[in-house]
Structure formats: C-alpha cells, structure tokens
CSV table of C-alpha atoms in Angstrom, one decimal:
chain,number,residue,atom,x,y,z
A,249,MET,CA,0.0,0.0,0.0
A,250,GLU,CA,2.8,2.4,0.9
A,251,VAL,CA,4.6,1.5,-2.4
A,252,ASP,CA,1.4,2.3,-4.3
A,253,ARG,CA,1.1,5.7,-2.7
A,254,ALA,CA,4.8,6.5,-3.4
A,255,ASN,CA,4.3,5.5,-7.0
A,256,SER,CA,1.1,7.6,-7.4
A,257,SER,CA,1.3,11.2,-8.3
A,258,LEU,CA,0.0,13.9,-6.0
A,259,PHE,CA,0.0,16.4,-8.9
A,260,THR,CA,-2.7,16.9,-11.5
A,261,THR,CA,-2.0,15.4,-15.0
A,262,GLU,CA,-1.0,18.8,-16.4
A,263,ILE,CA,1.6,19.4,-13.7
A,264,GLU,CA,2.8,15.8,-13.8
A,265,GLN,CA,3.4,15.7,-17.5
A,266,ALA,CA,5.0,19.2,-17.8
A,267,ALA,CA,8.6,18.8,-18.9
A,268,PRO,CA,11.3,20.8,-17.1
A,269,PRO,CA,13.1,23.6,-19.1
A,270,LYS,CA,16.1,22.5,-21.2
A,271,ARG,CA,19.4,22.6,-19.3
A,272,PHE,CA,17.7,23.1,-16.0
A,273,SER,CA,19.9,22.1,-13.1
A,274,THR,CA,18.4,21.6,-9.6
A,275,PRO,CA,19.9,24.3,-7.3
A,276,SER,CA,21.0,23.6,-3.8
A,277,PHE,CA,18.4,24.2,-1.1
A,278,THR,CA,18.2,24.2,2.7
A,279,CYS,CA,15.8,21.3,3.2
A,280,PHE,CA,12.6,21.6,5.3
A,281,LYS,CA,12.0,18.9,7.9
A,282,GLY,CA,8.8,20.2,9.3
A,283,ASP,CA,10.2,21.7,12.5
A,284,SER,CA,10.8,25.3,11.4
A,285,ASP,CA,8.9,28.3,10.0
A,286,PRO,CA,7.3,27.2,6.6
A,287,GLU,CA,7.1,30.8,5.4
A,288,SER,CA,10.8,31.3,5.9
A,289,HIS,CA,11.4,28.1,3.9
A,290,LEU,CA,9.1,29.4,1.1
A,291,LYS,CA,11.0,32.7,0.9
A,292,HIS,CA,14.3,30.8,0.7
A,293,PHE,CA,12.8,28.5,-2.0
A,294,LYS,CA,11.4,31.4,-4.1
A,295,SER,CA,14.7,33.3,-3.9
A,296,VAL,CA,16.7,30.3,-5.2
A,297,MET,CA,14.1,29.6,-7.9
A,298,ILE,CA,13.6,33.3,-8.9
A,299,LEU,CA,14.7,32.6,-12.5
A,300,HIS,CA,12.0,29.9,-12.9
A,301,LYS,CA,9.1,31.4,-11.0
A,302,VAL,CA,7.0,31.5,-14.1
A,303,GLU,CA,7.4,27.7,-14.5
A,304,ASP,CA,4.4,26.7,-12.3
A,305,ALA,CA,4.8,23.0,-12.8
A,306,LEU,CA,8.5,23.1,-12.1
A,307,MET,CA,8.1,25.1,-8.9
A,308,CYS,CA,5.6,22.5,-7.6
A,309,LYS,CA,7.9,19.6,-8.3
A,310,VAL,CA,11.1,21.2,-7.0
A,311,LEU,CA,9.4,22.3,-3.8
A,312,ALA,CA,8.6,18.7,-3.1
A,313,MET,CA,12.3,17.8,-3.5
A,314,THR,CA,13.2,20.2,-0.6
A,315,LEU,CA,11.2,18.1,1.9
A,316,LEU,CA,12.8,15.7,4.4
A,317,GLY,CA,11.7,13.5,7.3
A,318,ALA,CA,8.2,14.3,8.7
A,319,ALA,CA,7.6,17.0,6.1
A,320,GLN,CA,8.1,14.5,3.3
A,321,ASP,CA,5.9,11.9,5.0
A,322,CYS,CA,3.2,14.6,5.4
A,323,PHE,CA,3.5,15.5,1.7
A,324,TYR,CA,2.6,11.9,0.7
A,325,THR,CA,-0.6,12.0,2.7
A,326,LEU,CA,-2.2,14.5,0.3
A,327,PRO,CA,-4.9,13.2,-2.0
A,328,PHE,CA,-3.8,11.9,-5.4
A,329,GLY,CA,-3.9,14.6,-8.1
A,330,SER,CA,-4.7,17.4,-5.6
A,331,ILE,CA,-1.8,19.7,-6.5
A,332,SER,CA,-2.8,21.8,-9.5
A,333,SER,CA,-0.7,25.0,-9.0
A,334,PHE,CA,2.3,26.3,-7.0
A,335,LYS,CA,0.1,28.9,-5.3
A,336,GLU,CA,-2.3,26.2,-4.1
A,337,ARG,CA,0.7,24.0,-3.0
A,338,ALA,CA,2.3,26.9,-1.1
A,339,TYR,CA,-1.0,27.6,0.7
A,340,VAL,CA,-1.4,24.0,1.8
A,341,PHE,CA,2.2,23.8,2.8
A,342,THR,CA,2.1,26.8,5.1
A,343,LYS,CA,-1.3,25.7,6.6
A,344,GLU,CA,0.2,22.3,7.5
A,345,TYR,CA,2.8,23.9,9.7
A,346,THR,CA,1.0,26.8,11.2
A,347,SER,CA,2.2,26.0,14.7
A,348,TYR,CA,5.8,26.6,13.5
A,349,GLN,CA,5.1,30.0,12.0
A,350,THR,CA,7.1,32.8,13.5
A,351,ILE,CA,4.9,35.4,15.2
A,352,LYS,CA,5.3,38.6,13.2
A,353,LYS,CA,6.5,41.6,15.3
A,354,ASN,CA,5.4,45.2,14.8
A,355,PRO,CA,7.8,48.2,14.8
A,356,ASP,CA,6.9,49.0,18.5
A,357,HIS,CA,8.9,45.8,19.4
A,358,LEU,CA,12.1,47.8,18.7
A,359,PHE,CA,11.4,50.1,21.6
A,360,ASN,CA,11.9,47.1,24.0
A,361,LEU,CA,15.5,46.8,23.0
A,362,HIS,CA,18.1,48.3,25.2
A,363,LYS,CA,21.9,48.2,25.3
A,364,LYS,CA,23.0,46.0,28.2
A,365,SER,CA,25.6,47.3,30.7
A,366,ASP,CA,28.0,44.5,29.8
A,367,GLU,CA,27.3,44.7,26.1
A,368,SER,CA,29.6,46.4,23.6
A,369,LEU,CA,28.2,49.1,21.3
A,370,ARG,CA,29.0,46.9,18.3
A,371,ASP,CA,27.0,43.9,19.7
A,372,TYR,CA,24.0,46.2,20.4
A,373,ILE,CA,24.1,47.4,16.8
A,374,LYS,CA,24.2,43.8,15.5
A,375,ARG,CA,21.3,42.8,17.8
A,376,PHE,CA,19.2,45.8,16.9
A,377,LYS,CA,19.7,45.2,13.1
A,378,ALA,CA,18.8,41.5,13.5
A,379,GLU,CA,15.5,42.4,15.3
A,380,ARG,CA,14.7,45.1,12.7
A,381,ALA,CA,15.2,42.7,9.9
A,382,LYS,CA,12.4,40.5,11.3
A,383,ILE,CA,9.9,43.3,10.9
A,384,VAL,CA,8.5,43.7,7.4
A,385,GLY,CA,7.9,47.3,6.3
A,386,CYS,CA,9.5,48.9,9.4
A,387,ASP,CA,9.6,52.7,9.1
A,388,ASP,CA,13.1,54.1,9.2
A,389,GLN,CA,12.1,57.0,11.4
A,390,VAL,CA,10.6,54.6,14.0
A,391,ALA,CA,13.7,52.4,13.8
A,392,SER,CA,16.0,55.5,14.3
A,393,SER,CA,14.1,56.6,17.4
A,394,ALA,CA,14.0,53.1,18.9
A,395,PHE,CA,17.7,52.7,18.3
A,396,LYS,CA,18.5,56.0,20.1
A,397,ARG,CA,16.0,55.2,22.9
A,398,GLY,CA,17.9,51.9,23.6
A,399,LEU,CA,21.1,53.7,24.4
A,400,PRO,CA,22.1,54.9,27.9
A,401,THR,CA,21.8,58.6,28.2
A,402,GLU,CA,25.5,58.8,29.3
A,403,CYS,CA,26.6,57.1,26.1
A,404,GLU,CA,28.5,59.5,23.7
A,405,LEU,CA,26.5,58.2,20.7
A,406,TYR,CA,23.3,59.1,22.5
A,407,GLY,CA,24.6,62.7,22.7
A,408,GLU,CA,25.6,62.7,19.1
A,409,LEU,CA,22.2,61.5,17.9
A,410,THR,CA,20.5,64.1,20.1
A,411,ILE,CA,22.6,66.9,18.7
A,412,SER,CA,22.0,65.8,15.1
A,413,PRO,CA,18.4,64.4,15.1
A,414,CYS,CA,17.7,64.8,11.4
A,415,GLN,CA,19.6,61.7,10.3
A,416,THR,CA,18.4,58.9,8.1
A,417,LEU,CA,18.6,55.4,9.4
A,418,VAL,CA,21.6,54.7,7.1
A,419,GLU,CA,23.3,57.8,8.6
A,420,VAL,CA,22.4,56.7,12.1
A,421,PHE,CA,24.0,53.3,11.6
A,422,ALA,CA,27.1,54.9,9.9
A,423,THR,CA,27.6,57.2,12.9
A,424,ALA,CA,27.1,54.3,15.3
A,425,GLU,CA,29.7,52.2,13.5
A,426,HIS,CA,32.2,55.1,14.0
A,427,TYR,CA,31.5,55.2,17.7
A,428,ALA,CA,31.7,51.4,17.8
A,429,LEU,CA,35.3,51.6,16.6
A,430,TRP,CA,36.0,54.0,19.5
A,431,ASP,CA,34.2,51.7,21.9
A,432,ASP,CA,36.2,48.7,20.6
A,433,ASP,CA,39.5,50.5,21.3
A,434,ARG,CA,38.4,51.4,24.9
A,435,ILE,CA,37.4,47.8,25.6
A,436,ALA,CA,40.7,46.5,24.2
A,437,ALA,CA,42.7,49.1,26.4
A,438,LYS,CA,40.8,48.1,29.5
A,439,LYS,CA,41.4,44.4,28.8
A,440,ALA,CA,45.1,45.0,28.3
A,441,ALA,CA,45.3,47.1,31.5
A,442,LYS,CA,43.5,44.3,33.4
A,443,GLN,CA,45.9,41.7,32.1
A,444,ALA,CA,48.9,43.8,33.0
A,445,ASP,CA,47.6,44.2,36.6
A,446,GLN,CA,47.1,40.5,36.8
A,447,LEU,CA,50.6,39.8,35.7
A,448,ALA,CA,52.0,42.3,38.2
A,449,GLU,CA,50.0,40.7,41.0
A,450,GLN,CA,51.2,37.3,40.0
A,451,ALA,CA,54.8,38.5,40.0
A,452,SER,CA,54.4,40.1,43.4
A,453,GLN,CA,53.0,36.9,44.8
A,454,ARG,CA,55.9,34.9,43.4
A,455,ASN,CA,58.4,37.3,45.0
A,456,GLY,CA,56.6,37.0,48.3
A,457,ASN,CA,56.7,33.3,48.1
A,458,ASN,CA,60.5,33.3,47.3
A,459,LYS,CA,61.1,35.5,50.4
A,460,ASP,CA,59.2,33.2,52.6
A,461,GLU,CA,61.1,30.2,51.2
A,462,GLY,CA,64.4,31.9,51.9
A,463,LYS,CA,63.3,32.5,55.5
A,464,ARG,CA,62.3,28.9,56.0
A,465,ARG,CA,65.7,27.7,54.6
A,466,SER,CA,67.6,29.9,57.1
A,467,GLN,CA,65.8,28.3,60.1
A,468,PRO,CA,66.9,25.1,61.7
A,469,GLU,CA,65.0,21.9,61.1
A,470,GLY,CA,63.0,22.3,64.4
A,471,GLY,CA,61.3,25.2,62.8
A,472,THR,CA,62.3,27.9,65.3
A,473,PRO,CA,65.1,30.4,64.5
A,474,ALA,CA,68.5,29.8,66.1
A,475,THR,CA,69.2,32.4,68.8
A,476,GLU,CA,71.8,32.7,71.6
A,477,SER,CA,70.6,33.3,75.1
A,478,TYR,CA,72.6,35.4,77.6
A,479,THR,CA,72.1,36.2,81.3
A,480,LYS,CA,71.3,39.9,81.7
A,481,PHE,CA,72.7,41.7,84.7
A,482,THR,CA,71.5,44.9,86.3
A,483,ILE,CA,75.0,46.1,87.3
A,484,LEU,CA,78.4,45.8,85.6
A,485,ILE,CA,80.4,42.6,86.0
A,486,HIS,CA,83.4,44.3,87.8
A,487,GLN,CA,80.9,45.8,90.3
A,488,ILE,CA,79.6,42.2,91.0
A,489,LEU,CA,83.1,41.0,91.6
A,490,ALA,CA,83.9,43.9,94.0
A,491,GLN,CA,80.7,43.4,96.0
A,492,GLY,CA,81.2,39.6,96.3
A,493,ARG,CA,84.9,39.8,97.2
A,494,ASP,CA,84.3,39.9,101.0
A,495,MET,CA,81.4,37.4,101.0
A,496,PRO,CA,82.1,34.3,103.1
A,497,TRP,CA,80.7,31.9,100.5
A,498,LEU,CA,83.1,33.2,97.9
A,499,LYS,CA,86.4,31.2,98.1
A,500,LYS,CA,89.4,32.5,96.3
A,501,PRO,CA,91.4,30.1,94.2
A,502,SER,CA,94.7,28.9,95.4
A,503,PRO,CA,97.7,30.8,94.1
A,504,LEU,CA,99.6,29.2,91.1
A,505,LYS,CA,102.5,27.1,92.0
A,506,GLY,CA,105.8,27.7,90.2
A,507,ASN,CA,106.6,30.1,87.5
A,508,PRO,CA,103.6,30.7,85.2
A,509,ALA,CA,105.9,31.5,82.3
A,510,LYS,CA,107.3,28.0,82.3
A,511,LYS,CA,103.9,26.2,82.2
A,512,ASP,CA,103.1,23.9,79.3
A,513,THR,CA,100.3,26.0,77.6
A,514,SER,CA,99.6,23.3,75.1
A,515,ARG,CA,97.7,21.3,77.8
A,516,TYR,CA,95.3,24.2,78.6
A,517,CYS,CA,93.0,26.5,76.8
A,518,ALA,CA,94.7,29.6,75.6
C-alpha cells in the first residue's frame, strides 16, 4: 500500500506531464524537515528559484524535492492529483505547519531593545539590526528613534544623535559604526590594563613566596630560629666582683705554683 502511494502522483495530470526547461539544473536548497517556519522556507525557495518562478509545474515539483523527514511523510498523505498549481501548494504547505510559523512583530517591538551594561556598542548594533530585519515594512524613522532610545543617556553616541536628530537610518548606523570603533579601542585598552595588573600581581605573589622560602631555609629543622641566650645583669660585672669579694661563701682560688711563664700551655685552653 505504501509502495502504491509512493508511485502515485499527487500532482494533476497537467503538472505531472509538464517537462522541465532545457538545461535546467536543480539548485542547492536548505531542506525543510517540518520543525521550522514554513514561510521562511518558502521565501528561501522562491529566492533560489527566482529565474524559474513562471514555470508553475517546475516550482511545484522542485518544492517537493526540498522536503525531508516528517515533512516528506506529510506530503505523501495529500490526495492523489490534488496539486494543480504552485500557489495552491504553497497555501497548503504553510497551513500544514501553522504551529511553527514565527509570530510577526510590529515596529513597536524595537522600543523594547536596550543596550545591556556589559554589552559592547557593536554587539548592540548587531542585535538591533537583526531584530529590525524581522519586521516587514518597518519605518526608518521609527527604527532610528528606537535605536537611540535603547542607548544609555550617558553614552557618547546618544549625545551625538541628540545633537544631530535629522539623520536617516543609514546615517544613524554609519555614525554608530564610527562610535563602535572607538568603543572597541576602549574595551581593548581596559582588557590590556587588566591583564597587566594580573601579571604584576602574580609577579608580586611569586616574589613574596620566594622571600618566605628563603626565611624557611635559614631556620633550623626544628622550625624555630636559632638564637643565643645570655644572662642579663642589672650592674656591671666588675661591680659584682667587687661586692662579692668579701662574701664568706666566695672562696678565692689557690695561688699558682711555680713560674707561670714555664707552664706547658699546650695542655690548657689559651
């Protein structure tokens, strides 16, 4: 049964029997799997097939060639001989995937866009342009006002656009690009300064670690510094000797026997 459906034509006899133009070569397409916006796929398809848009039968057949997966399976559930024109096929195609259609935004949506505090001016410009591209027929004056409204009041570009309000959208974006170059330079300078500070801090930490290591090496294995301990007196040593000379507990040494000059000094400490 599935083989019979695959072999049966979903196009009318006129569409089915129409021959493709001579030397026609199938272009490359982004295939549609049924999980994205069908209108976006149709726009892509029409753009690629713009030279053959008058060939209604060819447009019908080639559109079917761009389907994959669930979208291809859904295509073969259509009644036999039900496709008689590309306009009809495009209508059925978009209706089948209504849930995947992108909600169209109006120009007022642009006033919800604001430059983030951690966002570069260049990134804000790119994000704004991307959102504006999603709005069909967006008025340039509205877009210009929304772009300026999204800038912080302290931003230099905001001041420039306020001083020169009579600019077209093209001029606004051109001015913004010039300020984006300035902003890029400032971001690069801040990044370089931050890296330099980090390197200096790392070098300082290494120097501190080296000093600590030198101190540890100068200490004995016990971990406490080697110091010499001396008894501290409150009076001079000769005064102590003078005061203790007449004390009964102090015994004077016996006088040396013999001639001190003839003693063998090698047997005693010098």
